[in-house]
Amino acid sequence: VDEPQSIEDLMAPDEMTRHFNWWGLSGALLPPEDSLRYLHDSINRARLVGAVPQDVRKNFERVRKTFLYGLMDYDLFTVADDDARLILEGALRDRFVAYYDGEITIIRGEQERTLRGSSFDEIYKRRKHGDLLVTRDGKHRGMPSGMSGLLAWARWEGLLTGQRSARSDKAMSRLRNYVAHPSGFHLLSPPDAARTLSRVAEFINKLWGVDTPGGQVFPAPIERIPRVVVLASDGRCVTFTSVRQVREVDPTLADGTFSVYLATPYEELCEIGRELSFRHRPGFQWTDSPCDLLWGPGPRSDLTAQLDRFETDTLNDQVQCLDRLFIIRVDGDEIDDPRSPSDFEACDLTQGSWHVIRADHPYDALRHVRAHRGMPVSELKDGYCPDCPVTELGRFESREQAVHGVELLGRCAGR
Ligand SMILES: [Zn+2]
């Protein structure tokens, strides 16, 4: 590593950084101004919202600045990445104290007590070995310390959501431990560091209750709009960019089979199996985000008669795509596709056993049931499968029991 010997050295943009652009690593060098613009763009989403305490925001502003100075010194991307992880741990500690207003209820030797303090360190000075934290749901848990303990705590209290992201908490805390006790040299690229900054920002904003529009970890609810798909007689499957387009349809599509769905704008509505088909399976959940059939399948002439219903935005709604509830029926060797609670209510099957699973995607739930339906419940810690991004909420031997279980879960969610 060359140390700068003059102000000129110090002020010279780092060539290594200038090899990176919007499309990745390149043999050509970006002009320094463009390079700075690229760096700004790549951390565009890594911002903390006003709900986050000012101290945390100030620390994070410094990380963003460090990242941008990577234009002058490539090593600073690694510094920014490391620093961002430490700031997340600090934010978790602050949130812990603020969440309980500085009064932590614990169990010490069967007795309930309160630990008071205005900072995490102050409270932790007062704790004793064997103390148990009482979370808001009344459960007794080990006192969280360190990044992995605090991330788990944030999930117990429902501050962080999502099944897939819960599985990456471990990686996040392992990396943080590495930052605190580095062994060997590590060097990260601008895209690596930008990803960490964006991720950390999403975590911190979520700790203070704010989802990220278009986020990768804690996305804000997504708007669903009516969308039309046609399976043409020549085997093509076409998704219209707007409902209105159906009025002026290409003649080769006119005698196809039409369907209208309430779906998110990015949902894939066709599927390629042996042949093209609609991806939505009536009575089941198979799409990346919740999707409802509004009309069809049917011929175009029937649809155009009612098309104006779907041309306005009155049917639009918003859906949360994390922590969806699925019910999967297993009958002997047969495993049904996942059902939503309303699909479950609507079906009248009574045979088989029923698995109730929380997952971010129906496929995660299905894969878990396929691979682990025989796993002893004792191996599922708090329902968490060690191998799949799901939480198993219950296994029921009869439909009646399952109905009762799903009802209870609904009541808990509405609490
Ligand atoms: Zn599993």
Coordinates of C-alpha atoms and ligand atoms in Angstrom, one line a residue:
V1 CA 0.0 0.0 0.0
D2 CA 1.5 3.3 -1.1
E3 CA 1.4 6.1 1.4
P4 CA 1.0 9.6 0.0
Q5 CA 4.1 11.6 0.2
S6 CA 2.8 15.0 -1.0
I7 CA -0.5 16.9 -1.1
E8 CA -0.6 16.0 -4.8
D9 CA -0.5 12.3 -4.0
L10 CA -3.1 12.8 -1.4
M11 CA -5.5 14.5 -3.8
A12 CA -5.0 12.2 -6.7
P13 CA -8.1 10.0 -7.5
D14 CA -7.3 6.3 -7.0
E15 CA -7.1 4.5 -10.4
M16 CA -8.4 1.3 -8.9
T17 CA -11.7 3.1 -8.0
R18 CA -12.0 4.6 -11.4
H19 CA -12.1 1.2 -13.0
F20 CA -15.6 0.7 -11.5
N21 CA -18.7 2.0 -13.2
W22 CA -22.5 1.4 -13.2
W23 CA -22.0 -1.9 -15.1
G24 CA -19.2 -3.3 -12.9
L25 CA -15.5 -3.5 -13.3
S26 CA -14.1 -2.2 -16.6
G27 CA -10.7 -2.0 -18.3
A28 CA -11.3 1.7 -19.0
L29 CA -10.9 4.5 -16.5
L30 CA -13.9 6.7 -15.6
P31 CA -13.2 10.5 -15.5
P32 CA -13.0 11.3 -11.7
E33 CA -16.2 13.4 -11.8
D34 CA -18.1 10.5 -13.4
S35 CA -16.6 8.2 -10.8
L36 CA -17.9 10.3 -8.0
R37 CA -21.3 10.4 -9.6
Y38 CA -21.2 6.6 -9.8
L39 CA -20.3 6.3 -6.2
H40 CA -23.1 8.7 -5.2
D41 CA -25.6 6.7 -7.2
S42 CA -24.5 3.4 -5.7
I43 CA -25.3 4.5 -2.1
N44 CA -28.4 6.5 -3.2
R45 CA -30.6 4.2 -1.1
A46 CA -28.3 4.0 1.9
R47 CA -30.0 6.8 3.9
L48 CA -31.5 6.9 7.3
V49 CA -34.9 8.4 7.9
G50 CA -35.8 11.1 10.4
A51 CA -37.2 8.7 12.9
V52 CA -33.7 7.4 13.6
P53 CA -32.0 9.2 16.5
Q54 CA -29.6 12.0 15.4
D55 CA -26.5 10.3 16.8
V56 CA -27.0 7.2 14.7
R57 CA -27.7 9.3 11.7
K58 CA -24.6 11.4 12.2
N59 CA -22.5 8.3 12.4
F60 CA -24.1 7.0 9.3
E61 CA -23.4 10.2 7.4
R62 CA -19.8 9.8 8.2
V63 CA -19.8 6.3 6.7
R64 CA -21.4 7.6 3.5
K65 CA -18.7 10.3 3.4
T66 CA -15.9 7.7 4.0
F67 CA -17.4 5.7 1.1
L68 CA -17.3 8.6 -1.3
Y69 CA -13.7 9.4 -0.3
G70 CA -13.0 5.9 -1.7
L71 CA -12.5 7.9 -4.9
M72 CA -9.2 9.1 -3.5
D73 CA -8.2 5.9 -1.7
Y74 CA -9.6 2.5 -2.6
D75 CA -9.0 1.2 1.0
L76 CA -11.7 3.4 2.3
F77 CA -14.5 1.2 0.8
T78 CA -13.4 -1.5 3.3
V79 CA -13.2 1.1 6.1
A80 CA -16.8 2.2 5.3
D81 CA -18.1 -1.3 5.1
D82 CA -16.5 -2.2 8.5
D83 CA -17.8 1.0 10.1
A84 CA -21.3 0.4 8.8
R85 CA -21.5 -2.9 10.6
L86 CA -20.4 -1.4 13.9
I87 CA -22.9 1.4 13.5
L88 CA -25.7 -1.3 13.1
E89 CA -24.6 -2.9 16.4
G90 CA -24.6 0.5 18.1
A91 CA -28.1 1.2 16.7
L92 CA -29.3 -2.1 18.0
R93 CA -28.1 -1.2 21.5
D94 CA -29.7 2.2 21.4
R95 CA -33.0 0.7 20.1
F96 CA -32.9 -1.9 22.9
V97 CA -32.8 0.8 25.6
A98 CA -35.3 3.1 23.9
Y99 CA -37.7 0.2 23.2
Y100 CA -38.1 -0.4 27.0
D101 CA -37.8 3.3 27.9
G102 CA -34.6 2.5 29.9
E103 CA -36.5 0.1 32.2
I104 CA -35.7 -3.5 31.4
T105 CA -37.8 -6.2 33.1
I106 CA -35.8 -9.3 34.1
I107 CA -36.2 -12.4 36.1
R108 CA -33.4 -13.0 38.6
G109 CA -33.8 -16.1 40.7
E110 CA -37.5 -16.4 40.1
Q111 CA -38.1 -12.8 41.1
E112 CA -39.2 -10.1 38.7
R113 CA -36.9 -7.0 38.8
T114 CA -36.3 -3.9 36.8
L115 CA -32.9 -2.8 35.5
R116 CA -32.8 1.0 34.8
G117 CA -30.3 2.9 32.8
S118 CA -30.0 5.5 30.1
S119 CA -27.5 3.5 28.0
F120 CA -27.0 -0.1 27.1
D121 CA -23.7 -0.2 29.0
E122 CA -25.2 1.2 32.1
I123 CA -28.0 -1.4 32.1
Y124 CA -25.5 -4.2 31.3
K125 CA -23.3 -3.2 34.2
R126 CA -26.3 -4.0 36.5
R127 CA -27.1 -7.4 35.1
K128 CA -26.0 -10.7 36.6
H129 CA -25.2 -14.1 35.2
G130 CA -28.4 -16.0 34.7
D131 CA -30.7 -13.0 34.4
L132 CA -33.5 -13.5 31.9
L133 CA -35.1 -10.8 29.9
V134 CA -38.9 -10.6 29.9
T135 CA -40.0 -9.6 26.3
R136 CA -43.3 -7.8 25.7
D137 CA -45.1 -11.1 25.0
G138 CA -44.2 -12.2 28.5
K139 CA -41.7 -14.8 27.4
H140 CA -38.4 -15.2 29.3
R141 CA -35.3 -15.1 27.1
G142 CA -31.6 -14.9 27.5
M143 CA -30.3 -11.4 27.9
P144 CA -29.1 -10.3 24.4
S145 CA -25.6 -9.1 24.0
G146 CA -23.4 -8.7 20.9
M147 CA -24.7 -8.4 17.4
S148 CA -26.3 -11.8 17.0
G149 CA -28.1 -11.6 20.3
L150 CA -29.4 -8.2 19.6
L151 CA -30.6 -9.1 16.1
A152 CA -32.4 -12.1 17.6
W153 CA -33.9 -9.8 20.2
A154 CA -35.2 -7.4 17.5
R155 CA -37.0 -10.4 15.9
W156 CA -38.5 -11.6 19.2
E157 CA -40.0 -8.1 19.6
G158 CA -41.2 -8.0 16.0
L159 CA -39.0 -5.0 15.2
L160 CA -37.4 -6.9 12.3
T161 CA -39.6 -9.0 10.0
G162 CA -39.1 -11.5 7.1
Q163 CA -38.1 -15.1 7.1
R164 CA -35.3 -14.9 4.5
S165 CA -33.6 -11.9 6.1
A166 CA -33.7 -13.7 9.5
R167 CA -31.5 -16.4 8.1
S168 CA -28.9 -13.8 7.0
D169 CA -28.7 -12.3 10.5
K170 CA -26.0 -14.9 11.4
A171 CA -23.9 -13.9 8.4
M172 CA -24.3 -10.2 9.4
S173 CA -23.0 -10.9 13.0
R174 CA -20.2 -13.2 11.9
L175 CA -18.9 -10.4 9.6
R176 CA -19.3 -7.9 12.4
N177 CA -17.2 -10.1 14.7
Y178 CA -14.6 -10.3 11.9
V179 CA -14.5 -6.5 11.8
A180 CA -13.9 -6.3 15.5
H181 CA -11.3 -9.0 15.5
P182 CA -9.9 -9.1 12.0
S183 CA -7.6 -12.0 11.1
G184 CA -5.8 -11.4 7.9
F185 CA -6.1 -8.6 5.3
H186 CA -9.4 -7.9 3.6
L187 CA -10.2 -5.6 0.8
L188 CA -13.7 -4.8 -0.5
S189 CA -14.8 -3.3 -3.8
P190 CA -17.2 -0.3 -4.2
P191 CA -20.2 -2.6 -5.0
D192 CA -19.6 -4.8 -1.9
A193 CA -19.4 -1.8 0.4
A194 CA -22.4 -0.1 -1.3
R195 CA -24.5 -3.2 -0.7
T196 CA -23.5 -3.3 3.0
L197 CA -24.3 0.4 3.4
S198 CA -27.7 0.0 1.8
R199 CA -28.5 -3.2 3.8
V200 CA -27.4 -1.6 7.1
A201 CA -29.6 1.5 6.3
E202 CA -32.6 -0.8 5.7
F203 CA -32.0 -2.6 9.0
I204 CA -31.6 0.6 11.0
N205 CA -34.7 2.3 9.4
K206 CA -36.7 -0.9 10.1
L207 CA -35.6 -0.9 13.8
W208 CA -37.4 2.5 14.0
G209 CA -40.4 1.2 12.2
V210 CA -39.8 2.4 8.7
D211 CA -39.8 0.1 5.6
T212 CA -37.8 0.9 2.5
P213 CA -39.7 1.5 -0.7
G214 CA -38.2 -0.9 -3.2
G215 CA -36.0 -2.3 -0.5
Q216 CA -34.1 -5.6 -0.7
V217 CA -34.5 -6.6 2.9
F218 CA -37.5 -4.8 4.4
P219 CA -39.5 -3.6 1.4
A220 CA -42.4 -1.3 1.9
P221 CA -45.8 -2.8 1.0
I222 CA -46.2 -3.0 -2.8
E223 CA -49.2 -1.7 -4.7
R224 CA -51.3 -4.2 -6.6
I225 CA -53.0 -3.2 -9.8
P226 CA -55.3 -5.1 -12.2
R227 CA -53.2 -6.8 -14.9
V228 CA -54.4 -8.7 -18.0
V229 CA -52.7 -11.8 -19.4
V230 CA -53.7 -13.8 -22.5
L231 CA -52.8 -17.4 -23.5
A232 CA -53.0 -17.2 -27.3
S233 CA -54.1 -20.1 -29.5
D234 CA -50.6 -20.2 -31.1
G235 CA -49.1 -21.0 -27.6
R236 CA -47.8 -17.5 -26.8
C237 CA -48.5 -16.0 -23.4
V238 CA -48.7 -12.2 -23.4
T239 CA -49.0 -9.8 -20.4
F240 CA -50.5 -6.4 -21.4
T241 CA -48.7 -3.4 -20.1
S242 CA -52.1 -1.7 -19.4
V243 CA -55.7 -2.9 -19.1
R244 CA -56.7 -0.5 -21.9
Q245 CA -54.5 -2.3 -24.4
V246 CA -57.1 -5.1 -24.5
R247 CA -59.4 -2.9 -26.5
E248 CA -56.9 -2.7 -29.4
V249 CA -55.6 -6.2 -29.3
D250 CA -53.4 -7.8 -31.9
P251 CA -55.7 -10.0 -34.1
T252 CA -53.5 -13.1 -33.4
L253 CA -54.3 -12.8 -29.7
A254 CA -58.0 -12.0 -30.1
D255 CA -59.2 -15.6 -29.8
G256 CA -57.0 -16.4 -26.9
T257 CA -57.9 -17.1 -23.3
F258 CA -57.9 -13.9 -21.1
S259 CA -57.5 -13.5 -17.3
V260 CA -57.3 -10.5 -15.1
Y261 CA -55.3 -10.5 -11.9
L262 CA -54.8 -8.1 -9.0
A263 CA -51.0 -8.4 -8.9
T264 CA -47.9 -6.3 -8.2
P265 CA -46.4 -4.7 -11.3
Y266 CA -43.3 -7.0 -11.3
E267 CA -45.1 -10.3 -10.8
E268 CA -44.5 -12.9 -13.4
L269 CA -48.0 -14.0 -14.5
C270 CA -47.0 -16.7 -17.1
E271 CA -45.2 -19.9 -16.4
I272 CA -43.3 -22.2 -18.7
G273 CA -44.0 -25.9 -17.9
R274 CA -44.5 -28.4 -20.6
E275 CA -46.4 -25.5 -22.2
L276 CA -47.1 -21.9 -21.3
S277 CA -49.7 -21.4 -18.6
F278 CA -51.0 -18.9 -16.1
R279 CA -48.8 -18.9 -13.1
H280 CA -51.6 -18.2 -10.7
R281 CA -53.1 -21.5 -9.6
P282 CA -56.7 -21.1 -8.4
G283 CA -57.0 -22.1 -4.8
F284 CA -53.3 -22.1 -4.2
Q285 CA -50.4 -19.7 -3.7
W286 CA -47.7 -19.9 -6.3
T287 CA -46.7 -16.4 -7.2
D288 CA -43.8 -14.3 -5.7
S289 CA -46.3 -11.9 -4.1
P290 CA -49.9 -12.3 -3.2
C291 CA -52.0 -12.4 -6.4
D292 CA -55.8 -12.7 -6.8
L293 CA -57.9 -13.7 -9.8
L294 CA -60.3 -10.8 -10.6
W295 CA -61.8 -12.2 -13.8
G296 CA -61.6 -15.2 -16.1
P297 CA -60.2 -17.2 -17.7
G298 CA -62.5 -16.4 -20.6
P299 CA -62.8 -15.0 -24.2
R300 CA -62.0 -11.5 -25.1
S301 CA -65.5 -10.5 -26.0
D302 CA -66.7 -11.3 -22.5
L303 CA -63.9 -9.4 -21.0
T304 CA -64.3 -6.2 -23.1
A305 CA -67.9 -5.9 -21.9
Q306 CA -66.7 -5.5 -18.3
L307 CA -63.3 -4.0 -19.0
D308 CA -64.0 -0.5 -17.5
R309 CA -64.2 -2.2 -14.1
F310 CA -60.5 -2.8 -14.3
E311 CA -59.4 0.4 -16.0
T312 CA -59.7 2.6 -12.9
D313 CA -57.6 2.4 -9.8
T314 CA -60.5 1.6 -7.4
L315 CA -59.4 -2.1 -7.1
N316 CA -55.8 -1.2 -6.3
D317 CA -54.5 -2.2 -2.9
Q318 CA -51.2 -2.7 -1.1
V319 CA -49.6 -6.0 0.0
Q320 CA -46.9 -6.9 2.4
C321 CA -44.8 -9.7 0.8
L322 CA -42.9 -10.8 3.9
D323 CA -44.0 -13.3 6.6
R324 CA -46.9 -14.7 4.6
L325 CA -48.9 -17.5 6.2
F326 CA -49.3 -20.8 4.2
I327 CA -51.1 -24.0 4.9
I328 CA -49.9 -27.1 3.2
R329 CA -51.8 -30.4 3.2
V330 CA -50.0 -33.7 3.2
D331 CA -51.9 -36.8 2.3
G332 CA -49.7 -39.9 2.3
D333 CA -47.0 -39.2 -0.3
E334 CA -49.0 -36.4 -1.8
I335 CA -48.1 -32.8 -0.9
D336 CA -50.4 -30.0 -2.0
D337 CA -49.2 -26.6 -3.2
P338 CA -49.3 -24.0 -0.5
R339 CA -52.7 -22.4 0.4
S340 CA -53.3 -19.0 1.9
P341 CA -55.7 -18.9 5.0
S342 CA -58.6 -17.9 2.7
D343 CA -57.7 -20.7 0.1
F344 CA -57.7 -23.0 3.1
E345 CA -61.1 -21.8 4.3
A346 CA -62.5 -22.2 0.8
C347 CA -61.3 -25.8 0.2
D348 CA -63.4 -28.6 1.7
L349 CA -60.8 -31.3 1.9
T350 CA -60.7 -33.1 5.2
Q351 CA -58.2 -35.9 4.6
G352 CA -54.5 -35.6 5.5
S353 CA -52.4 -33.6 7.9
W354 CA -51.9 -29.8 7.7
H355 CA -48.7 -27.8 8.1
V356 CA -49.0 -24.1 9.0
I357 CA -45.9 -22.3 7.9
R358 CA -44.7 -18.7 7.9
A359 CA -42.5 -17.9 4.9
D360 CA -41.7 -15.0 2.5
H361 CA -42.4 -17.1 -0.6
P362 CA -44.7 -20.1 -1.1
Y363 CA -41.8 -22.1 -2.5
D364 CA -39.8 -21.8 0.7
A365 CA -42.8 -23.3 2.6
L366 CA -43.3 -26.1 0.1
R367 CA -39.6 -27.0 0.1
H368 CA -39.6 -27.2 3.9
V369 CA -42.6 -29.5 4.0
R370 CA -41.1 -31.7 1.2
A371 CA -37.7 -32.0 2.9
H372 CA -38.5 -31.7 6.6
R373 CA -42.1 -32.8 7.3
G374 CA -40.7 -35.6 9.4
M375 CA -38.3 -33.5 11.4
P376 CA -39.0 -33.8 15.1
V377 CA -40.5 -30.6 16.5
S378 CA -37.7 -30.5 19.1
E379 CA -35.2 -29.7 16.3
L380 CA -37.1 -26.7 15.2
K381 CA -36.0 -23.9 17.6
D382 CA -39.0 -21.7 18.2
G383 CA -40.4 -23.2 15.0
Y384 CA -37.3 -22.0 13.0
C385 CA -36.1 -24.7 10.6
P386 CA -32.3 -24.8 10.7
D387 CA -32.2 -25.3 6.9
C388 CA -35.1 -23.3 5.4
P389 CA -36.1 -19.7 5.7
V390 CA -39.4 -20.6 7.3
T391 CA -41.1 -20.7 10.7
E392 CA -43.2 -23.8 11.3
L393 CA -46.2 -22.6 13.4
G394 CA -48.0 -25.9 13.7
R395 CA -48.7 -29.4 12.4
F396 CA -52.2 -30.6 12.7
E397 CA -53.5 -34.2 12.2
S398 CA -57.0 -33.1 11.3
R399 CA -58.7 -30.3 9.5
E400 CA -60.6 -29.3 12.6
Q401 CA -57.5 -28.8 14.6
A402 CA -55.9 -26.9 11.7
V403 CA -58.9 -24.5 11.5
H404 CA -58.6 -23.9 15.2
G405 CA -54.9 -23.2 14.8
V406 CA -55.2 -20.8 11.9
E407 CA -58.0 -19.0 13.7
L408 CA -55.7 -18.5 16.8
L409 CA -52.9 -17.2 14.6
G410 CA -55.3 -14.8 13.0
R411 CA -56.4 -13.5 16.4
C412 CA -52.8 -13.1 17.5
A413 CA -51.9 -11.2 14.4
G414 CA -54.9 -8.8 14.8
R415 CA -54.0 -8.2 18.5
Ligands
ZN1 ZN -36.9 -27.0 6.5

